mmCIF file with all atom_site columns, C-alpha atoms in Angstrom:
data_model
loop_
_atom_site.group_PDB
_atom_site.id
_atom_site.type_symbol
_atom_site.label_atom_id
_atom_site.label_alt_id
_atom_site.label_comp_id
_atom_site.label_asym_id
_atom_site.label_entity_id
_atom_site.label_seq_id
_atom_site.pdbx_PDB_ins_code
_atom_site.Cartn_x
_atom_site.Cartn_y
_atom_site.Cartn_z
_atom_site.occupancy
_atom_site.B_iso_or_equiv
_atom_site.pdbx_formal_charge
_atom_site.auth_seq_id
_atom_site.auth_comp_id
_atom_site.auth_asym_id
_atom_site.auth_atom_id
_atom_site.pdbx_PDB_model_num
ATOM 1   C CA . MET A 1 1   ? -15.349 1.023   -11.875 1.00 94.00 ? 292 MET A CA 1
ATOM 2   C CA . ILE A 1 2   ? -15.195 -0.963  -8.641  1.00 98.00 ? 293 ILE A CA 1
ATOM 3   C CA . THR A 1 3   ? -15.706 0.958   -5.415  1.00 98.00 ? 294 THR A CA 1
ATOM 4   C CA . LEU A 1 4   ? -14.232 -0.549  -2.269  1.00 98.00 ? 295 LEU A CA 1
ATOM 5   C CA . HIS A 1 5   ? -15.899 0.616   0.917   1.00 97.00 ? 296 HIS A CA 1
ATOM 6   C CA . HIS A 1 6   ? -12.932 0.364   3.235   1.00 97.00 ? 297 HIS A CA 1
ATOM 7   C CA . LEU A 1 7   ? -12.911 0.628   7.015   1.00 94.00 ? 298 LEU A CA 1
ATOM 8   C CA . VAL A 1 8   ? -9.459  1.647   8.225   1.00 94.00 ? 299 VAL A CA 1
ATOM 9   C CA . ARG A 1 9   ? -7.484  -0.906  10.223  1.00 92.00 ? 300 ARG A CA 1
ATOM 10  C CA . SER A 1 10  ? -9.710  -3.746  9.167   1.00 92.00 ? 301 SER A CA 1
ATOM 11  C CA . ARG A 1 11  ? -9.750  -6.898  7.097   1.00 92.00 ? 302 ARG A CA 1
ATOM 12  C CA . SER A 1 12  ? -10.564 -4.873  4.015   1.00 95.00 ? 303 SER A CA 1
ATOM 13  C CA . LYS A 1 13  ? -6.869  -4.048  3.602   1.00 96.00 ? 304 LYS A CA 1
ATOM 14  C CA . ARG A 1 14  ? -6.658  -7.466  1.940   1.00 97.00 ? 305 ARG A CA 1
ATOM 15  C CA . ILE A 1 15  ? -9.111  -6.348  -0.713  1.00 98.00 ? 306 ILE A CA 1
ATOM 16  C CA . ILE A 1 16  ? -6.949  -3.304  -1.452  1.00 98.00 ? 307 ILE A CA 1
ATOM 17  C CA . TRP A 1 17  ? -4.061  -5.728  -1.905  1.00 98.00 ? 308 TRP A CA 1
ATOM 18  C CA . LEU A 1 18  ? -6.139  -7.955  -4.163  1.00 98.00 ? 309 LEU A CA 1
ATOM 19  C CA . LEU A 1 19  ? -7.272  -5.025  -6.310  1.00 98.00 ? 310 LEU A CA 1
ATOM 20  C CA . GLU A 1 20  ? -3.686  -3.811  -6.589  1.00 98.00 ? 311 GLU A CA 1
ATOM 21  C CA . GLU A 1 21  ? -2.643  -7.316  -7.608  1.00 97.00 ? 312 GLU A CA 1
ATOM 22  C CA . LEU A 1 22  ? -5.396  -7.479  -10.230 1.00 97.00 ? 313 LEU A CA 1
ATOM 23  C CA . LYS A 1 23  ? -4.518  -4.059  -11.690 1.00 96.00 ? 314 LYS A CA 1
ATOM 24  C CA . VAL A 1 24  ? -8.192  -3.269  -12.377 1.00 97.00 ? 315 VAL A CA 1
ATOM 25  C CA . PRO A 1 25  ? -9.673  0.243   -12.103 1.00 97.00 ? 316 PRO A CA 1
ATOM 26  C CA . TYR A 1 26  ? -11.023 0.877   -8.631  1.00 98.00 ? 317 TYR A CA 1
ATOM 27  C CA . GLU A 1 27  ? -11.584 3.577   -6.082  1.00 97.00 ? 318 GLU A CA 1
ATOM 28  C CA . ILE A 1 28  ? -11.527 3.540   -2.302  1.00 97.00 ? 319 ILE A CA 1
ATOM 29  C CA . LYS A 1 29  ? -14.189 5.129   -0.148  1.00 97.00 ? 320 LYS A CA 1
ATOM 30  C CA . ALA A 1 30  ? -12.678 5.136   3.323   1.00 95.00 ? 321 ALA A CA 1
ATOM 31  C CA . TYR A 1 31  ? -14.485 5.136   6.661   1.00 94.00 ? 322 TYR A CA 1
ATOM 32  C CA . GLN A 1 32  ? -12.927 6.045   10.005  1.00 94.00 ? 323 GLN A CA 1
ATOM 33  C CA . ARG A 1 33  ? -13.535 4.119   13.210  1.00 92.00 ? 324 ARG A CA 1
ATOM 34  C CA . ASP A 1 34  ? -15.386 5.718   16.110  1.00 89.00 ? 325 ASP A CA 1
ATOM 35  C CA . THR A 1 35  ? -12.692 7.158   18.372  1.00 87.00 ? 326 THR A CA 1
ATOM 36  C CA . VAL A 1 36  ? -14.382 5.762   21.505  1.00 86.00 ? 327 VAL A CA 1
ATOM 37  C CA . THR A 1 37  ? -15.838 2.400   20.479  1.00 85.00 ? 328 THR A CA 1
ATOM 38  C CA . GLN A 1 38  ? -13.423 1.715   17.586  1.00 84.00 ? 329 GLN A CA 1
ATOM 39  C CA . LEU A 1 39  ? -16.429 0.387   15.662  1.00 85.00 ? 330 LEU A CA 1
ATOM 40  C CA . ALA A 1 40  ? -17.446 1.215   12.100  1.00 91.00 ? 331 ALA A CA 1
ATOM 41  C CA . PRO A 1 41  ? -19.442 4.422   11.585  1.00 92.00 ? 332 PRO A CA 1
ATOM 42  C CA . PRO A 1 42  ? -23.193 4.260   10.860  1.00 92.00 ? 333 PRO A CA 1
ATOM 43  C CA . GLU A 1 43  ? -22.593 5.506   7.293   1.00 94.00 ? 334 GLU A CA 1
ATOM 44  C CA . LEU A 1 44  ? -21.568 2.010   6.275   1.00 94.00 ? 335 LEU A CA 1
ATOM 45  C CA . ARG A 1 45  ? -25.130 0.800   6.911   1.00 93.00 ? 336 ARG A CA 1
ATOM 46  C CA . ALA A 1 46  ? -26.230 2.871   3.949   1.00 93.00 ? 337 ALA A CA 1
ATOM 47  C CA . VAL A 1 47  ? -23.991 0.670   1.788   1.00 95.00 ? 338 VAL A CA 1
ATOM 48  C CA . HIS A 1 48  ? -24.876 -2.706  3.317   1.00 96.00 ? 339 HIS A CA 1
ATOM 49  C CA . PRO A 1 49  ? -27.334 -3.571  6.128   1.00 95.00 ? 340 PRO A CA 1
ATOM 50  C CA . LEU A 1 50  ? -24.612 -5.113  8.305   1.00 93.00 ? 341 LEU A CA 1
ATOM 51  C CA . GLY A 1 51  ? -22.626 -1.887  8.322   1.00 92.00 ? 342 GLY A CA 1
ATOM 52  C CA . LYS A 1 52  ? -19.340 -3.756  8.013   1.00 93.00 ? 343 LYS A CA 1
ATOM 53  C CA . SER A 1 53  ? -16.343 -3.695  5.705   1.00 96.00 ? 344 SER A CA 1
ATOM 54  C CA . PRO A 1 54  ? -15.167 -4.747  3.180   1.00 97.00 ? 345 PRO A CA 1
ATOM 55  C CA . VAL A 1 55  ? -17.938 -4.161  0.705   1.00 97.00 ? 346 VAL A CA 1
ATOM 56  C CA . ILE A 1 56  ? -17.488 -3.684  -3.012  1.00 98.00 ? 347 ILE A CA 1
ATOM 57  C CA . GLU A 1 57  ? -19.908 -1.944  -5.327  1.00 97.00 ? 348 GLU A CA 1
ATOM 58  C CA . GLU A 1 58  ? -20.019 -2.056  -9.124  1.00 96.00 ? 349 GLU A CA 1
ATOM 59  C CA . ASP A 1 59  ? -22.776 -1.184  -11.566 1.00 93.00 ? 350 ASP A CA 1
ATOM 60  C CA . GLY A 1 60  ? -25.357 -1.132  -8.787  1.00 91.00 ? 351 GLY A CA 1
ATOM 61  C CA . LYS A 1 61  ? -24.328 -4.534  -7.433  1.00 95.00 ? 352 LYS A CA 1
ATOM 62  C CA . VAL A 1 62  ? -23.160 -4.751  -3.815  1.00 97.00 ? 353 VAL A CA 1
ATOM 63  C CA . LEU A 1 63  ? -21.106 -7.637  -2.443  1.00 97.00 ? 354 LEU A CA 1
ATOM 64  C CA . ALA A 1 64  ? -20.015 -8.121  1.175   1.00 97.00 ? 355 ALA A CA 1
ATOM 65  C CA . GLU A 1 65  ? -17.859 -10.707 2.990   1.00 96.00 ? 356 GLU A CA 1
ATOM 66  C CA . SER A 1 66  ? -14.099 -10.866 2.485   1.00 97.00 ? 357 SER A CA 1
ATOM 67  C CA . GLY A 1 67  ? -14.073 -14.471 1.293   1.00 97.00 ? 358 GLY A CA 1
ATOM 68  C CA . ALA A 1 68  ? -16.842 -13.971 -1.247  1.00 97.00 ? 359 ALA A CA 1
ATOM 69  C CA . ILE A 1 69  ? -15.269 -10.771 -2.563  1.00 98.00 ? 360 ILE A CA 1
ATOM 70  C CA . THR A 1 70  ? -11.876 -12.453 -2.910  1.00 98.00 ? 361 THR A CA 1
ATOM 71  C CA . GLU A 1 71  ? -13.254 -15.523 -4.659  1.00 98.00 ? 362 GLU A CA 1
ATOM 72  C CA . TYR A 1 72  ? -15.399 -13.421 -7.000  1.00 97.00 ? 363 TYR A CA 1
ATOM 73  C CA . LEU A 1 73  ? -12.706 -10.922 -8.015  1.00 98.00 ? 364 LEU A CA 1
ATOM 74  C CA . ALA A 1 74  ? -9.919  -13.473 -8.362  1.00 98.00 ? 365 ALA A CA 1
ATOM 75  C CA . GLN A 1 75  ? -12.019 -15.780 -10.505 1.00 97.00 ? 366 GLN A CA 1
ATOM 76  C CA . ARG A 1 76  ? -13.232 -12.894 -12.645 1.00 97.00 ? 367 ARG A CA 1
ATOM 77  C CA . PHE A 1 77  ? -9.963  -11.081 -13.241 1.00 97.00 ? 368 PHE A CA 1
ATOM 78  C CA . ALA A 1 78  ? -7.143  -13.521 -12.479 1.00 96.00 ? 369 ALA A CA 1
ATOM 79  C CA . SER A 1 79  ? -8.409  -17.025 -13.176 1.00 94.00 ? 370 SER A CA 1
ATOM 80  C CA . GLU A 1 80  ? -5.095  -17.943 -14.827 1.00 90.00 ? 371 GLU A CA 1
ATOM 81  C CA . THR A 1 81  ? -2.779  -16.428 -12.209 1.00 96.00 ? 372 THR A CA 1
ATOM 82  C CA . LEU A 1 82  ? -4.262  -16.167 -8.708  1.00 98.00 ? 373 LEU A CA 1
ATOM 83  C CA . VAL A 1 83  ? -6.532  -19.215 -9.029  1.00 98.00 ? 374 VAL A CA 1
ATOM 84  C CA . PRO A 1 84  ? -5.451  -22.791 -9.868  1.00 97.00 ? 375 PRO A CA 1
ATOM 85  C CA . ALA A 1 85  ? -7.039  -24.250 -12.960 1.00 95.00 ? 376 ALA A CA 1
ATOM 86  C CA . HIS A 1 86  ? -10.480 -25.742 -12.467 1.00 93.00 ? 377 HIS A CA 1
ATOM 87  C CA . GLY A 1 87  ? -10.189 -29.524 -12.547 1.00 94.00 ? 378 GLY A CA 1
ATOM 88  C CA . SER A 1 88  ? -6.583  -29.462 -11.353 1.00 96.00 ? 379 SER A CA 1
ATOM 89  C CA . ASP A 1 89  ? -5.428  -31.265 -8.220  1.00 94.00 ? 380 ASP A CA 1
ATOM 90  C CA . GLU A 1 90  ? -4.614  -27.889 -6.699  1.00 96.00 ? 381 GLU A CA 1
ATOM 91  C CA . TYR A 1 91  ? -8.046  -26.302 -7.105  1.00 97.00 ? 382 TYR A CA 1
ATOM 92  C CA . PRO A 1 92  ? -9.803  -28.105 -4.202  1.00 97.00 ? 383 PRO A CA 1
ATOM 93  C CA . LEU A 1 93  ? -6.842  -27.265 -1.943  1.00 97.00 ? 384 LEU A CA 1
ATOM 94  C CA . TYR A 1 94  ? -7.139  -23.625 -2.997  1.00 98.00 ? 385 TYR A CA 1
ATOM 95  C CA . LEU A 1 95  ? -10.824 -23.569 -2.054  1.00 97.00 ? 386 LEU A CA 1
ATOM 96  C CA . GLN A 1 96  ? -10.064 -25.179 1.299   1.00 97.00 ? 387 GLN A CA 1
ATOM 97  C CA . TRP A 1 97  ? -7.495  -22.519 2.251   1.00 98.00 ? 388 TRP A CA 1
ATOM 98  C CA . LEU A 1 98  ? -9.620  -19.714 0.842   1.00 97.00 ? 389 LEU A CA 1
ATOM 99  C CA . HIS A 1 99  ? -12.512 -20.627 3.127   1.00 97.00 ? 390 HIS A CA 1
ATOM 100 C CA . PHE A 1 100 ? -10.308 -21.702 6.051   1.00 97.00 ? 391 PHE A CA 1
ATOM 101 C CA . ALA A 1 101 ? -9.100  -18.112 6.484   1.00 96.00 ? 392 ALA A CA 1
ATOM 102 C CA . GLU A 1 102 ? -12.525 -16.690 7.308   1.00 94.00 ? 393 GLU A CA 1
ATOM 103 C CA . SER A 1 103 ? -13.944 -19.744 9.077   1.00 94.00 ? 394 SER A CA 1
ATOM 104 C CA . SER A 1 104 ? -11.790 -22.107 11.142  1.00 95.00 ? 395 SER A CA 1
ATOM 105 C CA . ALA A 1 105 ? -8.819  -19.744 11.397  1.00 96.00 ? 396 ALA A CA 1
ATOM 106 C CA . ALA A 1 106 ? -10.497 -16.428 12.144  1.00 95.00 ? 397 ALA A CA 1
ATOM 107 C CA . LEU A 1 107 ? -12.784 -17.322 15.060  1.00 93.00 ? 398 LEU A CA 1
ATOM 108 C CA . PRO A 1 108 ? -10.205 -18.512 17.634  1.00 93.00 ? 399 PRO A CA 1
ATOM 109 C CA . LEU A 1 109 ? -7.899  -15.557 16.998  1.00 94.00 ? 400 LEU A CA 1
ATOM 110 C CA . LEU A 1 110 ? -10.720 -13.036 17.188  1.00 93.00 ? 401 LEU A CA 1
ATOM 111 C CA . MET A 1 111 ? -12.051 -14.720 20.314  1.00 91.00 ? 402 MET A CA 1
ATOM 112 C CA . HIS A 1 112 ? -8.618  -14.510 21.929  1.00 89.00 ? 403 HIS A CA 1
ATOM 113 C CA . TYR A 1 113 ? -8.298  -10.846 20.938  1.00 89.00 ? 404 TYR A CA 1
ATOM 114 C CA . PHE A 1 114 ? -11.722 -9.921  22.321  1.00 88.00 ? 405 PHE A CA 1
ATOM 115 C CA . LEU A 1 115 ? -11.030 -11.728 25.594  1.00 87.00 ? 406 LEU A CA 1
ATOM 116 C CA . LYS A 1 116 ? -7.730  -9.875  25.881  1.00 86.00 ? 407 LYS A CA 1
ATOM 117 C CA . VAL A 1 117 ? -9.430  -6.515  25.337  1.00 83.00 ? 408 VAL A CA 1
ATOM 118 C CA . ASP A 1 118 ? -12.298 -7.326  27.700  1.00 83.00 ? 409 ASP A CA 1
ATOM 119 C CA . GLY A 1 119 ? -10.104 -8.661  30.486  1.00 82.00 ? 410 GLY A CA 1
ATOM 120 C CA . SER A 1 120 ? -12.894 -10.665 32.116  1.00 84.00 ? 411 SER A CA 1
ATOM 121 C CA . GLU A 1 121 ? -12.233 -14.004 33.791  1.00 84.00 ? 412 GLU A CA 1
ATOM 122 C CA . THR A 1 122 ? -13.744 -16.985 32.004  1.00 84.00 ? 413 THR A CA 1
ATOM 123 C CA . ARG A 1 123 ? -14.400 -20.601 32.930  1.00 86.00 ? 414 ARG A CA 1
ATOM 124 C CA . PHE A 1 124 ? -14.120 -22.133 29.469  1.00 89.00 ? 415 PHE A CA 1
ATOM 125 C CA . VAL A 1 125 ? -13.692 -19.732 26.561  1.00 87.00 ? 416 VAL A CA 1
ATOM 126 C CA . SER A 1 126 ? -10.129 -18.592 27.293  1.00 88.00 ? 417 SER A CA 1
ATOM 127 C CA . ASP A 1 127 ? -8.651  -22.096 27.394  1.00 90.00 ? 418 ASP A CA 1
ATOM 128 C CA . TYR A 1 128 ? -10.740 -23.117 24.403  1.00 90.00 ? 419 TYR A CA 1
ATOM 129 C CA . SER A 1 129 ? -9.573  -20.193 22.275  1.00 89.00 ? 420 SER A CA 1
ATOM 130 C CA . GLN A 1 130 ? -5.906  -20.749 23.179  1.00 92.00 ? 421 GLN A CA 1
ATOM 131 C CA . ASN A 1 131 ? -6.099  -24.440 22.323  1.00 94.00 ? 422 ASN A CA 1
ATOM 132 C CA . GLU A 1 132 ? -7.828  -23.687 19.035  1.00 95.00 ? 423 GLU A CA 1
ATOM 133 C CA . VAL A 1 133 ? -5.232  -21.033 18.167  1.00 96.00 ? 424 VAL A CA 1
ATOM 134 C CA . LYS A 1 134 ? -2.459  -23.584 18.746  1.00 96.00 ? 425 LYS A CA 1
ATOM 135 C CA . LEU A 1 135 ? -4.326  -26.102 16.598  1.00 97.00 ? 426 LEU A CA 1
ATOM 136 C CA . ILE A 1 136 ? -4.786  -23.829 13.583  1.00 97.00 ? 427 ILE A CA 1
ATOM 137 C CA . LEU A 1 137 ? -1.326  -22.250 13.743  1.00 98.00 ? 428 LEU A CA 1
ATOM 138 C CA . GLY A 1 138 ? 0.332   -25.630 14.126  1.00 98.00 ? 429 GLY A CA 1
ATOM 139 C CA . TYR A 1 139 ? -1.642  -26.944 11.176  1.00 98.00 ? 430 TYR A CA 1
ATOM 140 C CA . MET A 1 140 ? -0.593  -24.000 9.001   1.00 98.00 ? 431 MET A CA 1
ATOM 141 C CA . ASP A 1 141 ? 3.037   -24.121 10.137  1.00 98.00 ? 432 ASP A CA 1
ATOM 142 C CA . THR A 1 142 ? 3.307   -27.828 9.307   1.00 98.00 ? 433 THR A CA 1
ATOM 143 C CA . HIS A 1 143 ? 1.701   -27.306 5.904   1.00 98.00 ? 434 HIS A CA 1
ATOM 144 C CA . LEU A 1 144 ? 4.041   -24.445 5.050   1.00 98.00 ? 435 LEU A CA 1
ATOM 145 C CA . SER A 1 145 ? 7.078   -26.516 6.005   1.00 97.00 ? 436 SER A CA 1
ATOM 146 C CA . HIS A 1 146 ? 6.409   -28.465 2.810   1.00 96.00 ? 437 HIS A CA 1
ATOM 147 C CA . ASN A 1 147 ? 5.003   -25.674 0.610   1.00 97.00 ? 438 ASN A CA 1
ATOM 148 C CA . THR A 1 148 ? 6.177   -22.235 -0.456  1.00 97.00 ? 439 THR A CA 1
ATOM 149 C CA . TRP A 1 149 ? 2.617   -20.885 -0.474  1.00 98.00 ? 440 TRP A CA 1
ATOM 150 C CA . LEU A 1 150 ? -0.684  -22.347 0.658   1.00 98.00 ? 441 LEU A CA 1
ATOM 151 C CA . VAL A 1 151 ? -1.152  -24.052 -2.702  1.00 98.00 ? 442 VAL A CA 1
ATOM 152 C CA . GLY A 1 152 ? 2.325   -25.401 -3.334  1.00 96.00 ? 443 GLY A CA 1
ATOM 153 C CA . ASP A 1 153 ? 4.522   -23.140 -5.430  1.00 96.00 ? 444 ASP A CA 1
ATOM 154 C CA . GLN A 1 154 ? 1.649   -20.994 -6.756  1.00 97.00 ? 445 GLN A CA 1
ATOM 155 C CA . PHE A 1 155 ? 0.847   -17.747 -5.000  1.00 98.00 ? 446 PHE A CA 1
ATOM 156 C CA . THR A 1 156 ? -2.947  -17.468 -4.997  1.00 98.00 ? 447 THR A CA 1
ATOM 157 C CA . ALA A 1 157 ? -5.768  -15.293 -3.746  1.00 98.00 ? 448 ALA A CA 1
ATOM 158 C CA . ALA A 1 158 ? -5.949  -17.624 -0.723  1.00 98.00 ? 449 ALA A CA 1
ATOM 159 C CA . ASP A 1 159 ? -2.577  -16.273 0.418   1.00 98.00 ? 450 ASP A CA 1
ATOM 160 C CA . ILE A 1 160 ? -3.908  -12.722 0.251   1.00 98.00 ? 451 ILE A CA 1
ATOM 161 C CA . LEU A 1 161 ? -6.956  -13.657 2.294   1.00 98.00 ? 452 LEU A CA 1
ATOM 162 C CA . MET A 1 162 ? -4.814  -15.544 4.820   1.00 98.00 ? 453 MET A CA 1
ATOM 163 C CA . SER A 1 163 ? -2.566  -12.524 5.394   1.00 97.00 ? 454 SER A CA 1
ATOM 164 C CA . PHE A 1 164 ? -4.957  -11.098 8.007   1.00 96.00 ? 455 PHE A CA 1
ATOM 165 C CA . ILE A 1 165 ? -4.787  -14.309 10.019  1.00 97.00 ? 456 ILE A CA 1
ATOM 166 C CA . VAL A 1 166 ? -1.006  -14.388 10.101  1.00 97.00 ? 457 VAL A CA 1
ATOM 167 C CA . GLU A 1 167 ? -0.758  -10.657 10.834  1.00 97.00 ? 458 GLU A CA 1
ATOM 168 C CA . MET A 1 168 ? -3.194  -11.023 13.727  1.00 95.00 ? 459 MET A CA 1
ATOM 169 C CA . ALA A 1 169 ? -1.303  -14.019 15.087  1.00 97.00 ? 460 ALA A CA 1
ATOM 170 C CA . ALA A 1 170 ? 1.902   -11.982 14.947  1.00 97.00 ? 461 ALA A CA 1
ATOM 171 C CA . GLY A 1 171 ? 0.246   -9.023  16.659  1.00 94.00 ? 462 GLY A CA 1
ATOM 172 C CA . LEU A 1 172 ? -0.938  -11.284 19.480  1.00 94.00 ? 463 LEU A CA 1
ATOM 173 C CA . GLY A 1 173 ? 2.589   -12.616 19.953  1.00 95.00 ? 464 GLY A CA 1
ATOM 174 C CA . PHE A 1 174 ? 1.944   -16.165 18.764  1.00 96.00 ? 465 PHE A CA 1
ATOM 175 C CA . LEU A 1 175 ? 4.432   -16.609 15.941  1.00 95.00 ? 466 LEU A CA 1
ATOM 176 C CA . GLY A 1 176 ? 7.503   -17.259 18.095  1.00 95.00 ? 467 GLY A CA 1
ATOM 177 C CA . ASP A 1 177 ? 6.644   -20.963 18.157  1.00 94.00 ? 468 ASP A CA 1
ATOM 178 C CA . TYR A 1 178 ? 5.910   -21.170 14.434  1.00 97.00 ? 469 TYR A CA 1
ATOM 179 C CA . PRO A 1 179 ? 9.031   -20.412 12.339  1.00 97.00 ? 470 PRO A CA 1
ATOM 180 C CA . LYS A 1 180 ? 7.466   -21.317 9.005   1.00 98.00 ? 471 LYS A CA 1
ATOM 181 C CA . LEU A 1 181 ? 4.550   -18.972 9.630   1.00 98.00 ? 472 LEU A CA 1
ATOM 182 C CA . SER A 1 182 ? 7.040   -16.218 10.455  1.00 98.00 ? 473 SER A CA 1
ATOM 183 C CA . GLU A 1 183 ? 8.833   -16.857 7.158   1.00 98.00 ? 474 GLU A CA 1
ATOM 184 C CA . TYR A 1 184 ? 5.498   -16.916 5.367   1.00 98.00 ? 475 TYR A CA 1
ATOM 185 C CA . LEU A 1 185 ? 4.475   -13.554 6.841   1.00 98.00 ? 476 LEU A CA 1
ATOM 186 C CA . ALA A 1 186 ? 7.807   -12.046 5.799   1.00 98.00 ? 477 ALA A CA 1
ATOM 187 C CA . ALA A 1 187 ? 7.289   -13.343 2.252   1.00 98.00 ? 478 ALA A CA 1
ATOM 188 C CA . LEU A 1 188 ? 3.767   -11.903 2.143   1.00 98.00 ? 479 LEU A CA 1
ATOM 189 C CA . ASN A 1 189 ? 5.027   -8.518  3.301   1.00 97.00 ? 480 ASN A CA 1
ATOM 190 C CA . GLU A 1 190 ? 7.616   -8.484  0.529   1.00 98.00 ? 481 GLU A CA 1
ATOM 191 C CA . MET A 1 191 ? 4.992   -8.694  -2.205  1.00 98.00 ? 482 MET A CA 1
ATOM 192 C CA . PRO A 1 192 ? 4.898   -5.338  -4.075  1.00 98.00 ? 483 PRO A CA 1
ATOM 193 C CA . ALA A 1 193 ? 1.090   -5.176  -4.163  1.00 98.00 ? 484 ALA A CA 1
ATOM 194 C CA . ALA A 1 194 ? 0.981   -5.889  -0.412  1.00 98.00 ? 485 ALA A CA 1
ATOM 195 C CA . GLN A 1 195 ? 3.345   -2.994  0.215   1.00 98.00 ? 486 GLN A CA 1
ATOM 196 C CA . ARG A 1 196 ? 1.235   -0.681  -1.936  1.00 97.00 ? 487 ARG A CA 1
ATOM 197 C CA . ALA A 1 197 ? -1.879  -1.768  -0.012  1.00 97.00 ? 488 ALA A CA 1
ATOM 198 C CA . ALA A 1 198 ? -0.184  -1.075  3.322   1.00 96.00 ? 489 ALA A CA 1
ATOM 199 C CA . THR A 1 199 ? 0.803   2.402   2.127   1.00 97.00 ? 490 THR A CA 1
ATOM 200 C CA . LEU A 1 200 ? -2.709  3.154   0.894   1.00 96.00 ? 491 LEU A CA 1
ATOM 201 C CA . GLU A 1 201 ? -4.268  1.845   4.102   1.00 95.00 ? 492 GLU A CA 1
ATOM 202 C CA . GLN A 1 202 ? -2.101  4.170   6.146   1.00 94.00 ? 493 GLN A CA 1
ATOM 203 C CA . GLN A 1 203 ? -2.869  7.135   3.903   1.00 95.00 ? 494 GLN A CA 1
ATOM 204 C CA . TYR A 1 204 ? -6.610  6.697   4.461   1.00 92.00 ? 495 TYR A CA 1
ATOM 205 C CA . ASP A 1 205 ? -6.287  6.233   8.240   1.00 90.00 ? 496 ASP A CA 1
ATOM 206 C CA . GLU A 1 206 ? -6.811  9.668   9.732   1.00 84.00 ? 497 GLU A CA 1
ATOM 207 C CA . SER A 1 207 ? -5.711  8.461   13.169  1.00 77.00 ? 498 SER A CA 1
ATOM 208 C CA . ALA A 1 208 ? -2.250  7.775   11.745  1.00 70.00 ? 499 ALA A CA 1
ATOM 209 C CA . ALA A 1 209 ? -1.844  11.371  10.542  1.00 61.00 ? 500 ALA A CA 1
#
């Protein structure tokens, strides 16, 4: 049995979606955010030294990092559906998008979000983050104008991992200039496993009660 240590309103919602997509036995252990700081509670440090989510646990093995968890679970349980065949032309592209989500794409959006929350005046970082956001969203929008999903016509685990990026971009009000990304987000939200994950995420979020 896989245990997902899930922090509400976090990137770990994608792992719920992935597990729902895989149809493997799993359980969720949910953690609530501190009502003042909105940070993860200290109990998560007992699971992993970083005290962050998502983390999965199975048979005494603990694995952190969204990208690693996604790559590991998809390859293990859905190598013929959510992962292009090894040796195919699509496989390197799949790996690129899988790692793009948590590397090049995530930092500028998170930086922009943190600057917005902080409200401090900056000399460099604000302009840098906005330019980088435009770069990554433009890149994705152009790619999706020629592809149904990130890897052509095949829906893959990379699309699940990328969902956080597109949702965050939408929440920050960026998608108005990127029609293909808006269509892509709508298509992601229509996926049955994504809808089940959203319902489960809300059920575990005590602040939404």
